[in-house]
C-alpha positions as a printed NumPy array, in Angstrom:
array([[  0.   ,   0.   ,   0.   ],
       [  1.262,   3.464,  -0.862],
       [  1.57 ,   6.139,   1.802],
       [  2.154,   9.797,   1.058],
       [  2.564,  11.216,   4.56 ],
       [  4.894,  13.924,   3.302],
       [  2.324,  15.36 ,   0.891],
       [ -0.578,  17.538,   1.944],
       [ -3.76 ,  15.519,   1.654],
       [ -6.52 ,  17.036,  -0.461],
       [-10.062,  15.872,  -1.023],
       [-11.179,  14.427,  -4.306],
       [-13.823,  16.411,  -6.169],
       [-16.433,  13.649,  -6.345],
       [-17.236,   9.948,  -6.035],
       [-19.777,   8.171,  -8.253],
       [-20.942,   4.657,  -7.398],
       [-22.27 ,   2.759, -10.426],
       [-24.099,  -0.537, -10.459],
       [-22.554,  -3.351,  -8.45 ],
       [-19.178,  -2.431,  -6.945],
       [-18.086,  -0.007,  -9.696],
       [-16.912,   3.541,  -9.054],
       [-15.58 ,   6.706, -10.661],
       [-13.513,   9.258,  -8.755],
       [-12.974,  12.779, -10.064],
       [ -9.776,  14.229,  -8.625],
       [ -9.564,  17.897,  -7.673],
       [ -7.569,  20.349,  -9.771],
       [ -4.798,  20.229,  -7.157],
       [ -4.578,  16.449,  -7.74 ],
       [ -4.387,  16.865, -11.529],
       [ -8.121,  16.76 , -12.292],
       [ -8.106,  13.311, -13.87 ],
       [-10.884,  10.775, -13.462],
       [-10.252,   7.235, -12.225],
       [-12.54 ,   4.236, -12.251],
       [-12.54 ,   0.624, -11.177],
       [-14.162,  -1.679,  -8.667],
       [-14.451,  -1.571,  -4.907],
       [-14.996,  -4.208,  -2.254],
       [-16.146,  -4.096,   1.343],
       [-13.392,  -5.252,   3.709],
       [-15.015,  -4.887,   7.162],
       [-17.045,  -2.373,   9.151],
       [-16.784,   0.924,   7.191],
       [-13.564,  -0.019,   5.364],
       [-13.384,  -0.447,   1.584],
       [-10.679,  -1.185,  -0.977],
       [-10.887,   0.706,  -4.284],
       [ -9.053,  -1.084,  -7.125],
       [ -8.017,   1.065, -10.107],
       [ -6.588,  -1.835, -12.104],
       [ -3.017,  -0.598, -11.627],
       [ -3.158,   0.112,  -7.907],
       [ -5.547,   0.53 ,  -5.027],
       [ -6.54 ,   2.789,  -2.13 ],
       [ -8.193,   1.915,   1.166],
       [-10.93 ,   4.209,   2.463],
       [-13.092,   4.371,   5.566],
       [-16.53 ,   5.566,   4.411],
       [-19.355,   6.609,   6.729],
       [-22.739,   7.567,   5.249],
       [-25.317,   9.419,   7.356],
       [-28.432,  10.457,   5.429],
       [-27.169,  12.63 ,   2.528],
       [-23.637,  13.099,   3.897],
       [-20.658,  10.84 ,   3.198],
       [-17.401,  11.161,   5.159],
       [-14.308,   9.63 ,   3.571],
       [-10.962,   9.01 ,   5.267],
       [ -8.144,   7.758,   3.054],
       [ -5.839,   5.265,   4.77 ],
       [ -2.552,   6.815,   5.859],
       [ -3.781,  10.419,   5.598],
       [ -4.998,  12.87 ,   8.234],
       [ -7.781,  14.57 ,   6.264],
       [-11.436,  13.512,   6.478],
       [-13.368,  14.689,   3.417],
       [-17.104,  15.302,   3.473],
       [-19.432,  14.964,   0.469],
       [-23.131,  15.602,  -0.098],
       [-25.334,  13.347,  -2.208],
       [-26.182,  15.007,  -5.518],
       [-29.562,  14.551,  -7.2  ],
       [-28.303,  15.012, -10.773],
       [-28.3  ,  11.287, -11.45 ],
       [-27.451,  10.412, -15.05 ],
       [-29.209,   7.049, -14.856],
       [-30.799,   4.829, -12.225],
       [-27.57 ,   2.921, -11.562],
       [-25.482,   5.934, -10.537],
       [-25.085,   7.43 ,  -7.074],
       [-23.083,  10.698,  -7.202],
       [-21.43 ,  12.418,  -4.205],
       [-19.705,  15.826,  -4.437]])
């Protein structure tokens, strides 16, 4: 697992959950702005592994009503997202 303790942690712009265990992550401009996608799996409790095909990240995700808090493993920052109603199709669940 990669750790970047020496870099300032920044929040991603958005998470989109699609269908069964698929995701898209839009990185912030500070992170380069690129979009990543792949699959995720539940590990235990609120912990998930996101697999990009060439690497992975572990996140702790807590959802309370329309708010999602995300803590990336090995980083200090907890990012907060709000559920967005602009769903492109019935299989997408977008958080910004």
